[in-house]
Structures are given as C-alpha cells and as structure tokens.
XYZ file of N, CA, C and O in Angstrom:
608
model
N -45.334 -25.745 -9.073
C -46.746 -25.455 -9.140
C -47.576 -26.661 -8.721
O -48.574 -26.515 -8.041
N -47.158 -27.861 -9.183
C -47.898 -29.077 -8.824
C -47.942 -29.253 -7.319
O -48.972 -29.598 -6.760
N -46.791 -29.029 -6.662
C -46.715 -29.241 -5.218
C -47.663 -28.289 -4.490
O -48.381 -28.684 -3.588
N -47.658 -27.026 -4.926
C -48.508 -26.040 -4.265
C -49.985 -26.246 -4.578
O -50.832 -26.204 -3.693
N -50.287 -26.498 -5.842
C -51.679 -26.582 -6.286
C -52.368 -27.858 -5.846
O -53.529 -27.860 -5.464
N -51.653 -28.986 -5.877
C -52.275 -30.272 -5.598
C -51.667 -30.980 -4.394
O -51.972 -32.136 -4.138
N -50.789 -30.321 -3.684
C -50.064 -30.899 -2.538
C -49.445 -32.249 -2.882
O -49.551 -33.221 -2.150
N -48.806 -32.310 -4.037
C -48.071 -33.499 -4.467
C -46.603 -33.115 -4.429
O -46.135 -32.354 -5.249
N -45.892 -33.630 -3.459
C -44.498 -33.249 -3.306
C -43.582 -34.452 -3.477
O -43.990 -35.597 -3.319
N -42.336 -34.178 -3.755
C -41.351 -35.202 -4.053
C -41.219 -36.248 -2.951
O -40.999 -37.413 -3.223
N -41.350 -35.850 -1.708
C -41.131 -36.791 -0.617
C -42.389 -37.566 -0.218
O -42.409 -38.243 0.795
N -43.422 -37.499 -1.014
C -44.669 -38.188 -0.714
C -44.487 -39.698 -0.845
O -44.112 -40.200 -1.888
N -44.788 -40.455 0.217
C -44.672 -41.915 0.186
C -45.649 -42.503 -0.819
O -45.339 -43.457 -1.517
N -46.816 -41.905 -0.913
C -47.822 -42.388 -1.853
C -47.279 -42.322 -3.285
O -47.477 -43.229 -4.078
N -46.574 -41.260 -3.586
C -46.015 -41.081 -4.913
C -44.999 -42.180 -5.211
O -44.977 -42.738 -6.307
N -44.173 -42.510 -4.253
C -43.160 -43.538 -4.454
C -43.786 -44.914 -4.651
O -43.304 -45.720 -5.441
N -44.866 -45.185 -3.965
C -45.526 -46.482 -4.069
C -46.137 -46.715 -5.446
O -46.228 -47.840 -5.908
N -46.544 -45.654 -6.111
C -47.261 -45.776 -7.375
C -46.410 -45.453 -8.587
O -46.942 -45.346 -9.683
N -45.110 -45.328 -8.423
C -44.262 -44.991 -9.557
C -43.935 -46.249 -10.367
O -42.892 -46.850 -10.220
N -44.862 -46.634 -11.220
C -44.661 -47.784 -12.094
C -44.487 -47.327 -13.535
O -44.626 -48.114 -14.459
N -44.223 -46.056 -13.731
C -44.038 -45.518 -15.070
C -42.667 -45.930 -15.593
O -41.707 -46.009 -14.847
N -42.605 -46.181 -16.861
C -41.343 -46.572 -17.483
C -40.839 -45.397 -18.316
O -40.772 -45.478 -19.537
N -40.505 -44.308 -17.635
C -40.098 -43.085 -18.322
C -38.656 -43.184 -18.811
O -37.817 -43.804 -18.151
N -38.366 -42.585 -19.959
C -36.996 -42.629 -20.492
C -36.009 -41.933 -19.559
O -36.350 -40.963 -18.891
N -34.795 -42.437 -19.548
C -33.730 -41.844 -18.738
C -32.425 -41.903 -19.516
O -32.212 -42.800 -20.318
N -31.559 -40.942 -19.271
C -30.199 -40.982 -19.806
C -29.314 -41.350 -18.626
O -29.342 -40.701 -17.591
N -28.541 -42.425 -18.778
C -27.704 -42.904 -17.686
C -26.241 -42.853 -18.087
O -25.908 -42.595 -19.242
N -25.364 -43.124 -17.133
C -23.936 -43.125 -17.413
C -23.578 -44.152 -18.474
O -22.660 -43.949 -19.255
N -24.318 -45.255 -18.521
C -24.048 -46.280 -19.528
C -24.289 -45.761 -20.940
O -23.841 -46.343 -21.917
N -25.037 -44.673 -21.059
C -25.340 -44.107 -22.371
C -24.234 -43.177 -22.854
O -24.424 -42.417 -23.786
N -23.099 -43.230 -22.243
C -21.974 -42.466 -22.732
C -21.476 -41.417 -21.770
O -20.752 -40.522 -22.161
N -21.840 -41.548 -20.502
C -21.377 -40.605 -19.497
C -21.550 -39.181 -19.994
O -20.662 -38.354 -19.893
N -22.712 -38.943 -20.603
C -23.049 -37.628 -21.125
C -21.999 -37.133 -22.109
O -21.534 -36.014 -22.051
N -21.632 -38.035 -22.993
C -20.760 -37.727 -24.129
C -19.319 -37.437 -23.740
O -18.627 -36.703 -24.425
N -18.841 -38.007 -22.654
C -17.467 -37.768 -22.253
C -16.495 -38.297 -23.292
O -15.472 -37.691 -23.553
N -16.818 -39.436 -23.888
C -15.921 -40.023 -24.872
C -16.545 -39.931 -26.259
O -17.730 -40.172 -26.440
N -15.730 -39.595 -27.236
C -16.193 -39.397 -28.601
C -16.973 -40.596 -29.125
O -17.986 -40.454 -29.792
N -16.537 -41.805 -28.831
C -17.181 -43.010 -29.360
C -18.603 -43.195 -28.839
O -19.386 -43.940 -29.425
N -18.952 -42.551 -27.741
C -20.284 -42.701 -27.163
C -21.264 -41.639 -27.649
O -22.440 -41.703 -27.333
N -20.790 -40.667 -28.409
C -21.657 -39.563 -28.806
C -22.866 -40.029 -29.601
O -23.990 -39.622 -29.317
N -22.643 -40.887 -30.584
C -23.748 -41.351 -31.411
C -24.748 -42.147 -30.571
O -25.959 -41.969 -30.698
N -24.241 -42.996 -29.694
C -25.110 -43.800 -28.830
C -25.954 -42.894 -27.940
O -27.154 -43.115 -27.771
N -25.336 -41.871 -27.398
C -26.045 -40.951 -26.516
C -27.102 -40.162 -27.294
O -28.220 -39.995 -26.824
N -26.764 -39.717 -28.495
C -27.737 -38.991 -29.311
C -28.935 -39.876 -29.654
O -30.080 -39.416 -29.641
N -28.679 -41.142 -29.968
C -29.774 -42.084 -30.252
C -30.681 -42.219 -29.035
O -31.901 -42.202 -29.145
N -30.062 -42.381 -27.873
C -30.825 -42.564 -26.629
C -31.659 -41.319 -26.315
O -32.836 -41.424 -25.962
N -31.060 -40.154 -26.471
C -31.775 -38.911 -26.179
C -32.936 -38.726 -27.152
O -34.064 -38.440 -26.748
N -32.669 -38.890 -28.438
C -33.720 -38.724 -29.436
C -34.851 -39.723 -29.205
O -36.032 -39.360 -29.213
N -34.510 -40.984 -28.959
C -35.524 -42.008 -28.678
C -36.339 -41.638 -27.442
O -37.571 -41.771 -27.422
N -35.658 -41.158 -26.403
C -36.341 -40.757 -25.174
C -37.298 -39.600 -25.399
O -38.419 -39.600 -24.876
N -36.871 -38.627 -26.208
C -37.739 -37.491 -26.501
C -38.983 -37.929 -27.269
O -40.089 -37.463 -26.995
N -38.818 -38.849 -28.212
C -39.981 -39.385 -28.932
C -40.908 -40.133 -27.976
O -42.131 -40.023 -28.062
N -40.341 -40.891 -27.058
C -41.147 -41.639 -26.098
C -41.919 -40.700 -25.176
O -43.087 -40.950 -24.851
N -41.290 -39.612 -24.769
C -41.958 -38.659 -23.877
C -43.180 -38.014 -24.527
O -44.064 -37.508 -23.834
N -43.282 -38.041 -25.854
C -44.421 -37.429 -26.539
C -45.750 -37.975 -26.018
O -46.681 -37.217 -25.787
N -45.847 -39.285 -25.833
C -47.090 -39.890 -25.354
C -47.390 -39.440 -23.927
O -48.535 -39.132 -23.589
N -46.351 -39.382 -23.106
C -46.538 -38.944 -21.722
C -46.974 -37.475 -21.677
O -47.852 -37.101 -20.899
N -46.373 -36.656 -22.528
C -46.737 -35.238 -22.562
C -48.162 -35.053 -23.072
O -48.881 -34.155 -22.612
N -48.592 -35.888 -24.000
C -49.978 -35.834 -24.484
C -50.930 -36.100 -23.325
O -51.941 -35.420 -23.156
N -50.591 -37.091 -22.500
C -51.405 -37.408 -21.332
C -51.452 -36.219 -20.369
O -52.525 -35.848 -19.882
N -50.304 -35.605 -20.111
C -50.260 -34.447 -19.209
C -51.125 -33.324 -19.772
O -51.892 -32.691 -19.055
N -51.007 -33.095 -21.070
C -51.774 -32.029 -21.717
C -53.282 -32.254 -21.567
O -54.027 -31.320 -21.271
N -53.721 -33.481 -21.751
C -55.153 -33.794 -21.648
C -55.651 -33.775 -20.208
O -56.829 -33.536 -19.962
N -54.775 -34.042 -19.267
C -55.174 -34.189 -17.871
C -54.994 -32.907 -17.073
O -55.799 -32.584 -16.212
N -53.944 -32.183 -17.350
C -53.617 -30.960 -16.614
C -54.133 -29.777 -17.434
O -53.379 -28.997 -17.998
N -55.441 -29.672 -17.515
C -56.135 -28.749 -18.408
C -55.686 -27.297 -18.227
O -55.528 -26.569 -19.206
N -55.447 -26.879 -17.015
C -55.092 -25.477 -16.777
C -53.759 -25.091 -17.421
O -53.495 -23.922 -17.646
N -52.931 -26.074 -17.739
C -51.638 -25.802 -18.363
C -51.576 -26.338 -19.795
O -50.498 -26.547 -20.344
N -52.734 -26.525 -20.413
C -52.826 -27.135 -21.734
C -51.925 -26.458 -22.760
O -51.182 -27.131 -23.472
N -51.970 -25.143 -22.858
C -51.165 -24.426 -23.861
C -49.675 -24.591 -23.605
O -48.908 -24.795 -24.538
N -49.262 -24.497 -22.359
C -47.847 -24.651 -22.030
C -47.355 -26.046 -22.386
O -46.263 -26.208 -22.942
N -48.140 -27.056 -22.068
C -47.734 -28.436 -22.351
C -47.743 -28.688 -23.859
O -46.870 -29.372 -24.383
N -48.699 -28.105 -24.572
C -48.742 -28.251 -26.029
C -47.478 -27.662 -26.659
O -46.861 -28.280 -27.528
N -47.070 -26.506 -26.197
C -45.849 -25.872 -26.685
C -44.620 -26.714 -26.341
O -43.722 -26.907 -27.169
N -44.594 -27.235 -25.128
C -43.503 -28.096 -24.683
C -43.422 -29.356 -25.532
O -42.344 -29.785 -25.954
N -44.562 -29.931 -25.819
C -44.622 -31.147 -26.628
C -44.110 -30.887 -28.044
O -43.335 -31.680 -28.593
N -44.524 -29.789 -28.630
C -44.068 -29.430 -29.977
C -42.549 -29.235 -29.992
O -41.855 -29.761 -30.866
N -42.026 -28.500 -29.019
C -40.584 -28.252 -28.946
C -39.796 -29.539 -28.721
O -38.716 -29.724 -29.281
N -40.354 -30.429 -27.919
C -39.708 -31.714 -27.653
C -39.618 -32.540 -28.929
O -38.574 -33.115 -29.240
N -40.703 -32.589 -29.677
C -40.702 -33.345 -30.933
C -39.715 -32.738 -31.933
O -38.993 -33.453 -32.625
N -39.669 -31.422 -31.986
C -38.735 -30.732 -32.889
C -37.282 -31.070 -32.524
O -36.474 -31.393 -33.397
N -36.952 -31.025 -31.244
C -35.602 -31.365 -30.795
C -35.285 -32.830 -31.099
O -34.175 -33.154 -31.540
N -36.245 -33.709 -30.892
C -36.047 -35.136 -31.194
C -35.695 -35.329 -32.661
O -34.795 -36.102 -33.003
N -36.404 -34.609 -33.545
C -36.133 -34.716 -34.989
C -34.728 -34.214 -35.321
O -34.005 -34.835 -36.095
N -34.349 -33.078 -34.744
C -33.016 -32.511 -35.005
C -31.937 -33.495 -34.579
O -30.999 -33.782 -35.335
N -32.055 -34.015 -33.361
C -31.041 -34.938 -32.850
C -31.035 -36.248 -33.635
O -29.971 -36.826 -33.863
N -32.191 -36.679 -34.080
C -32.265 -37.911 -34.888
C -31.463 -37.754 -36.180
O -30.794 -38.686 -36.620
N -31.539 -36.582 -36.780
C -30.805 -36.347 -38.031
C -29.298 -36.254 -37.810
O -28.529 -36.380 -38.759
N -28.879 -36.062 -36.578
C -27.456 -35.994 -36.271
C -26.845 -37.374 -36.029
O -25.629 -37.525 -36.028
N -27.699 -38.369 -35.832
C -27.237 -39.731 -35.586
C -26.719 -40.317 -36.900
O -27.277 -40.059 -37.967
N -25.658 -41.106 -36.808
C -25.063 -41.706 -37.998
C -26.097 -42.509 -38.781
O -26.207 -42.383 -39.997
N -26.855 -43.361 -38.098
C -27.940 -44.134 -38.724
C -29.257 -43.742 -38.071
O -29.679 -44.371 -37.094
N -29.939 -42.718 -38.598
C -31.183 -42.248 -37.975
C -32.245 -43.332 -37.790
O -33.084 -43.230 -36.903
N -32.199 -44.397 -38.595
C -33.173 -45.477 -38.465
C -33.031 -46.208 -37.130
O -33.945 -46.910 -36.706
N -31.874 -46.072 -36.483
C -31.643 -46.737 -35.202
C -32.329 -46.024 -34.033
O -32.414 -46.566 -32.938
N -32.794 -44.805 -34.272
C -33.520 -44.081 -33.230
C -34.887 -44.742 -33.083
O -35.600 -44.956 -34.063
N -35.240 -45.077 -31.861
C -36.510 -45.748 -31.599
C -37.618 -44.706 -31.511
O -37.601 -43.844 -30.630
N -38.534 -44.810 -32.457
C -39.709 -43.945 -32.465
C -40.913 -44.861 -32.237
O -41.184 -45.726 -33.068
N -41.598 -44.699 -31.107
C -42.731 -45.585 -30.820
C -43.775 -45.530 -31.935
O -44.134 -44.447 -32.400
N -44.229 -46.701 -32.357
C -45.254 -46.734 -33.401
C -46.614 -46.365 -32.803
O -46.768 -46.254 -31.590
N -47.594 -46.163 -33.671
C -48.919 -45.717 -33.243
C -49.560 -46.683 -32.246
O -50.183 -46.244 -31.266
N -49.399 -47.988 -32.467
C -50.003 -48.977 -31.566
C -49.385 -48.892 -30.168
O -50.097 -48.961 -29.153
N -48.071 -48.744 -30.105
C -47.384 -48.626 -28.815
C -47.823 -47.355 -28.096
O -48.096 -47.372 -26.890
N -47.895 -46.252 -28.831
C -48.334 -44.989 -28.238
C -49.757 -45.101 -27.711
O -50.053 -44.644 -26.600
N -50.644 -45.706 -28.491
C -52.045 -45.847 -28.087
C -52.171 -46.738 -26.856
O -52.943 -46.445 -25.936
N -51.401 -47.810 -26.816
C -51.424 -48.715 -25.669
C -50.984 -47.995 -24.397
O -51.624 -48.111 -23.339
N -49.886 -47.247 -24.488
C -49.395 -46.492 -23.335
C -50.402 -45.423 -22.929
O -50.694 -45.240 -21.745
N -50.966 -44.731 -23.910
C -51.933 -43.671 -23.627
C -53.155 -44.244 -22.912
O -53.648 -43.668 -21.940
N -53.622 -45.403 -23.366
C -54.771 -46.069 -22.735
C -54.436 -46.451 -21.297
O -55.248 -46.259 -20.391
N -53.239 -46.977 -21.100
C -52.803 -47.354 -19.751
C -52.761 -46.125 -18.836
O -53.225 -46.173 -17.696
N -52.227 -45.013 -19.336
C -52.161 -43.792 -18.538
C -53.562 -43.261 -18.230
O -53.831 -42.822 -17.116
N -54.451 -43.300 -19.212
C -55.817 -42.793 -19.017
C -56.605 -43.634 -18.018
O -57.561 -43.152 -17.430
N -56.204 -44.884 -17.818
C -56.918 -45.747 -16.875
C -56.491 -45.490 -15.434
O -57.018 -46.098 -14.505
N -55.559 -44.567 -15.246
C -55.091 -44.218 -13.908
C -56.262 -43.689 -13.085
O -57.048 -42.882 -13.561
N -56.364 -44.148 -11.878
C -57.425 -43.684 -10.983
C -57.243 -42.201 -10.702
O -56.124 -41.692 -10.635
N -58.340 -41.526 -10.522
C -58.322 -40.075 -10.329
C -57.397 -39.646 -9.189
O -56.716 -38.635 -9.293
N -57.353 -40.424 -8.120
C -56.548 -40.010 -6.977
C -55.051 -40.166 -7.208
O -54.236 -39.605 -6.468
N -54.652 -40.938 -8.213
C -53.215 -41.032 -8.527
C -52.843 -40.227 -9.774
O -51.675 -40.145 -10.132
N -53.842 -39.642 -10.413
C -53.620 -38.870 -11.633
C -52.592 -37.750 -11.429
O -51.678 -37.579 -12.220
N -52.751 -37.006 -10.362
C -51.855 -35.886 -10.091
C -50.427 -36.361 -9.800
O -49.458 -35.727 -10.183
N -50.330 -37.484 -9.122
C -49.015 -38.057 -8.837
C -48.351 -38.480 -10.143
O -47.166 -38.224 -10.366
N -49.120 -39.091 -11.028
C -48.598 -39.512 -12.329
C -48.090 -38.306 -13.107
O -46.988 -38.338 -13.661
N -48.871 -37.246 -13.136
C -48.447 -36.024 -13.836
C -47.163 -35.497 -13.223
O -46.221 -35.131 -13.928
N -47.120 -35.468 -11.902
C -45.921 -34.970 -11.222
C -44.692 -35.797 -11.585
O -43.621 -35.256 -11.871
N -44.833 -37.116 -11.591
C -43.708 -37.993 -11.933
C -43.249 -37.772 -13.368
O -42.048 -37.730 -13.646
N -44.197 -37.625 -14.285
C -43.845 -37.382 -15.684
C -43.079 -36.078 -15.817
O -42.008 -36.031 -16.447
N -43.585 -35.023 -15.208
C -42.923 -33.715 -15.308
C -41.556 -33.754 -14.635
O -40.578 -33.231 -15.163
N -41.471 -34.396 -13.485
C -40.190 -34.492 -12.779
C -39.145 -35.236 -13.614
O -38.020 -34.773 -13.783
N -39.532 -36.391 -14.152
C -38.580 -37.178 -14.939
C -38.259 -36.513 -16.272
O -37.135 -36.605 -16.758
N -39.236 -35.831 -16.858
C -38.979 -35.095 -18.095
C -37.967 -33.972 -17.835
O -37.039 -33.767 -18.612
N -38.131 -33.286 -16.720
C -37.191 -32.219 -16.353
C -35.784 -32.768 -16.184
O -34.815 -32.208 -16.701
N -35.655 -33.874 -15.484
C -34.348 -34.502 -15.289
C -33.748 -34.924 -16.632
O -32.561 -34.709 -16.900
N -34.566 -35.534 -17.486
C -34.115 -35.967 -18.809
C -33.626 -34.767 -19.616
O -32.581 -34.824 -20.271
N -34.362 -33.663 -19.565
C -33.988 -32.473 -20.331
C -32.726 -31.814 -19.781
O -31.920 -31.278 -20.545
N -32.527 -31.850 -18.462
C -31.291 -31.306 -17.889
C -30.081 -32.045 -18.450
O -29.076 -31.430 -18.825
N -30.174 -33.363 -18.526
C -29.078 -34.161 -19.060
C -28.934 -33.956 -20.565
O -27.823 -33.945 -21.091
N -30.049 -33.772 -21.247
C -30.019 -33.506 -22.686
C -29.295 -32.183 -22.961
O -28.461 -32.102 -23.863
N -29.599 -31.171 -22.178
C -28.950 -29.871 -22.350
C -27.447 -29.995 -22.144
O -26.655 -29.447 -22.920
N -27.041 -30.745 -21.127
C -25.604 -30.953 -20.895
C -24.956 -31.635 -22.087
O -23.870 -31.256 -22.528
N -25.620 -32.647 -22.631
C -25.077 -33.389 -23.768
C -24.977 -32.494 -25.004
O -23.959 -32.500 -25.702
N -26.024 -31.724 -25.264
C -26.027 -30.848 -26.440
C -24.967 -29.759 -26.299
O -24.259 -29.441 -27.264
N -24.819 -29.215 -25.111
C -23.755 -28.207 -24.894
C -22.383 -28.814 -25.155
O -21.527 -28.191 -25.776
N -22.180 -30.029 -24.670
C -20.906 -30.698 -24.886
C -20.666 -30.889 -26.379
O -19.585 -30.609 -26.888
N -21.677 -31.367 -27.074
C -21.555 -31.565 -28.522
C -21.275 -30.253 -29.245
O -20.471 -30.206 -30.166
N -21.957 -29.234 -28.839
C -21.785 -27.926 -29.470
C -20.349 -27.453 -29.327
O -19.782 -26.840 -30.230
N -19.725 -27.776 -28.208
C -18.336 -27.366 -27.960
C -17.319 -28.286 -28.626
O -16.170 -27.903 -28.788
N -17.714 -29.517 -28.981
C -16.751 -30.459 -29.543
C -16.999 -30.784 -31.016
O -16.117 -31.277 -31.672
N -18.190 -30.507 -31.507
C -18.547 -30.749 -32.911
C -18.980 -29.445 -33.516
O -19.371 -28.511 -32.824
N -18.978 -29.387 -34.823
C -19.486 -28.183 -35.462
C -20.938 -28.431 -35.880
O -21.210 -29.044 -36.894
N -21.835 -28.009 -35.037
C -23.258 -28.066 -35.360
C -23.958 -27.004 -34.559
O -23.431 -26.458 -33.595
N -25.170 -26.699 -34.964
C -25.946 -25.721 -34.211
C -27.336 -26.263 -33.992
O -27.926 -26.904 -34.852
N -27.860 -26.032 -32.804
C -29.207 -26.454 -32.446
C -29.998 -25.220 -32.102
O -29.555 -24.324 -31.481
C-alpha cells in the first residue's frame, strides 16, 4: 500500500540514503532461529526485547500514517501482548530489555523531527523491518511450539 499510495518503493535510492533507523533485528548470531536448544532462551530474549523496542516505532507510524491508525493500533497492541508472552517464557524475564520511558520519549522525539519529505520513507522502513522481524519471530515460535510444550 505504501508503494502505491506514496510511491515509496524498496529500490528507491533516496530511501537507502536515509535509513539511519536502528530497528531491532533477529540474526543468525541470536541462535540461528532456535536451531540449537541452548540458544532458545537467548533468541526468546532477543525477540521479546525487539518487540518491546518496536512499540515506539509503531507509535510513530500510528501518529503519522493517520489513514491506517486503527490497523496500526491493533498491531501495536498485539505486538506488546506477544512481547509479554515471550518475556514470561524466558528463564530470567528481567534480562529482556524493555526500553524505559526516557529512552522511548527520546526516540519518539527523534522520529517526530523527521522532515516531511522523508516521513513516508521512515514509515516504509519501519513497516518493512517490522515485517521481516515478525517473519523470523513466527519461524522461531513455530520451532519452539514443535520442540517445547507451550502454546501461544
């Protein structure tokens, strides 16, 4: 929808030049998506922390992409709920990084200071990286569901 509505597409050079966002990612170092049992807790911590971090970015998208406000609000609520569930599955839930209010406010202020002409690109990057993060999260949760006894 972003590409069609705002002509912001993945191959845009302008988009690549302005990608200074520090969005959460799940990488092979985080446990190769739970391939080995010993990495499961580490991967769950990383995923839960990433989902909590995405909350601030999703708040920005919700405030900026007004036409999709309800959808983003629902997405944000579901993301926070999943983050809480996964946090409780971690051996030491305190190790999950949950950004404090000051960190969230600082990031939110930085995002809001984005110039209008890069606003759409920023939204696109957030949604793109969130989608990628969630694809990997789904793979990890499916793997856990098949190897551990839990339900999400």
